[in-house]
PDB file of C-alpha atoms in Angstrom:
ATOM      1  CA  GLN A 319       0.000   0.000   0.000  1.00 88.00           C
ATOM      2  CA  VAL A 320       1.057   3.547  -0.727  1.00 93.00           C
ATOM      3  CA  GLN A 321      -0.396   6.683   0.854  1.00 95.00           C
ATOM      4  CA  LEU A 322       0.029  10.094  -0.748  1.00 96.00           C
ATOM      5  CA  VAL A 323      -0.515  13.521   0.784  1.00 97.00           C
ATOM      6  CA  GLU A 324      -0.326  16.694  -1.278  1.00 97.00           C
ATOM      7  CA  SER A 325       0.306  20.226  -0.052  1.00 97.00           C
ATOM      8  CA  GLY A 326       1.241  23.625  -1.395  1.00 98.00           C
ATOM      9  CA  GLY A 327      -1.888  24.675  -3.196  1.00 97.00           C
ATOM     10  CA  GLY A 328      -3.429  28.089  -2.790  1.00 97.00           C
ATOM     11  CA  LEU A 329      -4.489  31.306  -4.440  1.00 98.00           C
ATOM     12  CA  VAL A 330      -2.008  33.092  -6.698  1.00 98.00           C
ATOM     13  CA  GLN A 331      -2.186  35.817  -9.288  1.00 98.00           C
ATOM     14  CA  ALA A 332      -1.566  35.114 -12.940  1.00 98.00           C
ATOM     15  CA  GLY A 333       2.146  35.109 -13.656  1.00 98.00           C
ATOM     16  CA  GLY A 334       2.951  33.900 -10.165  1.00 98.00           C
ATOM     17  CA  TYR A 335       4.309  30.598  -8.975  1.00 98.00           C
ATOM     18  CA  LEU A 336       3.614  27.774  -6.552  1.00 98.00           C
ATOM     19  CA  ARG A 337       5.394  24.616  -5.566  1.00 98.00           C
ATOM     20  CA  LEU A 338       3.315  21.555  -4.793  1.00 98.00           C
ATOM     21  CA  SER A 339       4.644  18.739  -2.659  1.00 97.00           C
ATOM     22  CA  CYS A 340       3.549  15.148  -2.382  1.00 97.00           C
ATOM     23  CA  VAL A 341       4.783  12.950   0.442  1.00 96.00           C
ATOM     24  CA  ALA A 342       4.497   9.212   0.045  1.00 94.00           C
ATOM     25  CA  SER A 343       4.385   6.684   2.844  1.00 91.00           C
ATOM     26  CA  GLY A 344       3.981   2.946   3.045  1.00 88.00           C
ATOM     27  CA  SER A 345       5.653   0.765   0.438  1.00 84.00           C
ATOM     28  CA  ILE A 346       7.551   3.620  -1.165  1.00 83.00           C
ATOM     29  CA  PHE A 347      10.304   1.393  -2.509  1.00 84.00           C
ATOM     30  CA  SER A 348       7.746  -0.304  -4.713  1.00 86.00           C
ATOM     31  CA  ILE A 349       6.893   2.936  -6.465  1.00 87.00           C
ATOM     32  CA  THR A 350       7.856   3.146 -10.119  1.00 89.00           C
ATOM     33  CA  ALA A 351       6.365   6.201 -11.727  1.00 92.00           C
ATOM     34  CA  VAL A 352       5.062   9.257  -9.901  1.00 94.00           C
ATOM     35  CA  GLY A 353       3.098  12.059 -11.401  1.00 96.00           C
ATOM     36  CA  TRP A 354       0.772  14.999 -11.054  1.00 98.00           C
ATOM     37  CA  TYR A 355      -2.693  15.221 -12.536  1.00 98.00           C
ATOM     38  CA  ARG A 356      -5.276  17.967 -12.336  1.00 98.00           C
ATOM     39  CA  GLN A 357      -9.010  18.311 -12.640  1.00 98.00           C
ATOM     40  CA  ALA A 358     -10.689  21.607 -13.362  1.00 96.00           C
ATOM     41  CA  PRO A 359     -14.397  22.135 -12.652  1.00 92.00           C
ATOM     42  CA  GLU A 360     -16.596  20.165 -15.046  1.00 94.00           C
ATOM     43  CA  LYS A 361     -13.565  18.729 -16.836  1.00 96.00           C
ATOM     44  CA  GLN A 362     -11.907  15.343 -16.842  1.00 97.00           C
ATOM     45  CA  ARG A 363      -8.768  14.661 -14.869  1.00 97.00           C
ATOM     46  CA  GLU A 364      -5.704  15.166 -17.023  1.00 97.00           C
ATOM     47  CA  LEU A 365      -2.021  14.390 -16.829  1.00 97.00           C
ATOM     48  CA  VAL A 366       0.216  17.319 -15.934  1.00 98.00           C
ATOM     49  CA  ALA A 367       3.621  15.709 -15.482  1.00 98.00           C
ATOM     50  CA  VAL A 368       5.077  12.284 -14.794  1.00 97.00           C
ATOM     51  CA  SER A 369       8.480  11.037 -13.676  1.00 94.00           C
ATOM     52  CA  SER A 370       9.531   7.429 -14.161  1.00 90.00           C
ATOM     53  CA  SER A 371      11.870   5.498 -11.900  1.00 82.00           C
ATOM     54  CA  GLY A 372      14.510   5.773 -14.621  1.00 84.00           C
ATOM     55  CA  GLY A 373      14.416   9.538 -14.367  1.00 83.00           C
ATOM     56  CA  SER A 374      12.606  10.363 -17.569  1.00 93.00           C
ATOM     57  CA  THR A 375       9.876  12.979 -17.425  1.00 96.00           C
ATOM     58  CA  ASN A 376       6.898  13.832 -19.545  1.00 96.00           C
ATOM     59  CA  TYR A 377       4.692  16.909 -19.533  1.00 98.00           C
ATOM     60  CA  ALA A 378       1.378  17.987 -20.924  1.00 98.00           C
ATOM     61  CA  ASP A 379       1.893  20.380 -23.819  1.00 97.00           C
ATOM     62  CA  SER A 380       0.008  23.082 -21.928  1.00 97.00           C
ATOM     63  CA  VAL A 381       2.594  23.182 -19.117  1.00 98.00           C
ATOM     64  CA  LYS A 382       5.854  22.507 -20.944  1.00 98.00           C
ATOM     65  CA  GLY A 383       8.434  25.148 -20.149  1.00 97.00           C
ATOM     66  CA  ARG A 384       6.454  26.365 -17.126  1.00 98.00           C
ATOM     67  CA  PHE A 385       6.139  23.358 -14.798  1.00 98.00           C
ATOM     68  CA  THR A 386       8.866  21.055 -13.522  1.00 98.00           C
ATOM     69  CA  ILE A 387       8.418  17.732 -11.755  1.00 97.00           C
ATOM     70  CA  SER A 388      11.180  16.523  -9.478  1.00 94.00           C
ATOM     71  CA  ARG A 389      11.813  13.992  -6.754  1.00 91.00           C
ATOM     72  CA  GLY A 390      13.273  14.802  -3.377  1.00 86.00           C
ATOM     73  CA  ASN A 391      16.490  13.321  -2.057  1.00 78.00           C
ATOM     74  CA  ALA A 392      14.535  11.303   0.476  1.00 74.00           C
ATOM     75  CA  LYS A 393      12.829   9.531  -2.434  1.00 74.00           C
ATOM     76  CA  ASN A 394       9.461   9.737  -0.730  1.00 88.00           C
ATOM     77  CA  THR A 395       8.659  13.228  -1.961  1.00 93.00           C
ATOM     78  CA  VAL A 396       7.774  14.539  -5.377  1.00 95.00           C
ATOM     79  CA  TYR A 397       7.435  18.198  -6.251  1.00 97.00           C
ATOM     80  CA  LEU A 398       5.726  20.186  -8.946  1.00 98.00           C
ATOM     81  CA  GLN A 399       7.220  23.619  -9.479  1.00 98.00           C
ATOM     82  CA  MET A 400       4.687  25.747 -11.307  1.00 98.00           C
ATOM     83  CA  ASN A 401       5.832  29.042 -12.820  1.00 98.00           C
ATOM     84  CA  SER A 402       4.089  31.611 -14.995  1.00 98.00           C
ATOM     85  CA  LEU A 403       0.726  30.407 -13.771  1.00 98.00           C
ATOM     86  CA  ARG A 404      -2.355  31.138 -15.834  1.00 98.00           C
ATOM     87  CA  PRO A 405      -6.041  31.238 -14.895  1.00 97.00           C
ATOM     88  CA  GLU A 406      -6.535  28.070 -16.943  1.00 97.00           C
ATOM     89  CA  ASP A 407      -4.191  26.254 -14.551  1.00 98.00           C
ATOM     90  CA  THR A 408      -6.876  26.527 -11.878  1.00 98.00           C
ATOM     91  CA  ALA A 409      -7.738  23.011 -10.755  1.00 98.00           C
ATOM     92  CA  VAL A 410      -7.417  20.447  -8.026  1.00 98.00           C
ATOM     93  CA  TYR A 411      -3.985  18.870  -8.399  1.00 98.00           C
ATOM     94  CA  TYR A 412      -3.574  15.213  -7.522  1.00 98.00           C
ATOM     95  CA  CYS A 413      -0.436  13.239  -6.842  1.00 97.00           C
ATOM     96  CA  ASN A 414      -0.274   9.780  -8.382  1.00 97.00           C
ATOM     97  CA  ALA A 415       2.050   6.847  -7.808  1.00 95.00           C
ATOM     98  CA  GLU A 416       2.281   3.542  -9.626  1.00 93.00           C
ATOM     99  CA  ALA A 417       3.240   0.542  -7.504  1.00 90.00           C
ATOM    100  CA  TYR A 418       2.561  -3.183  -7.692  1.00 85.00           C
ATOM    101  CA  SER A 419       0.716  -2.567 -10.978  1.00 88.00           C
ATOM    102  CA  ARG A 420      -1.745  -0.379  -9.107  1.00 93.00           C
ATOM    103  CA  SER A 421      -2.411   3.323  -9.205  1.00 95.00           C
ATOM    104  CA  TYR A 422      -2.534   5.298  -5.959  1.00 96.00           C
ATOM    105  CA  TRP A 423      -3.933   8.803  -5.508  1.00 97.00           C
ATOM    106  CA  GLY A 424      -3.782  11.557  -2.969  1.00 97.00           C
ATOM    107  CA  LYS A 425      -6.813  13.611  -2.025  1.00 98.00           C
ATOM    108  CA  GLY A 426      -5.651  16.629  -3.996  1.00 97.00           C
ATOM    109  CA  THR A 427      -4.732  20.239  -3.358  1.00 98.00           C
ATOM    110  CA  LEU A 428      -6.559  23.191  -4.863  1.00 98.00           C
ATOM    111  CA  VAL A 429      -4.711  25.709  -7.013  1.00 98.00           C
ATOM    112  CA  THR A 430      -6.557  28.874  -7.943  1.00 98.00           C
ATOM    113  CA  VAL A 431      -5.003  31.383 -10.334  1.00 98.00           C
ATOM    114  CA  SER A 432      -6.689  34.772 -10.499  1.00 97.00           C
ATOM    115  CA  SER A 433      -6.512  37.000 -13.561  1.00 93.00           C
TER     116      SER A 433
END
């Protein structure tokens, strides 16, 4: 089992920045890929960024060049640095981890970008 807890969301003006954190507990050494997803009101959940155990990363086209996913030295933390935020980035952001061929989710953290 893997438990995920996100933090770092909040209200920011357009052009600003936030850094989201996700702390994993439980069977963290079984985790392969970790990622961030988001869900805006009345929209489907979408991939924002993902980091594989091999170190490769992948980003949604809408956030490339603005967002950066990284893993902490303790290996149980993953970050999402979000720069140049736009109102369309407003959403609940969820941390995701893949382990034992299962997908685990946190409860999400709300990011609101005002224009």
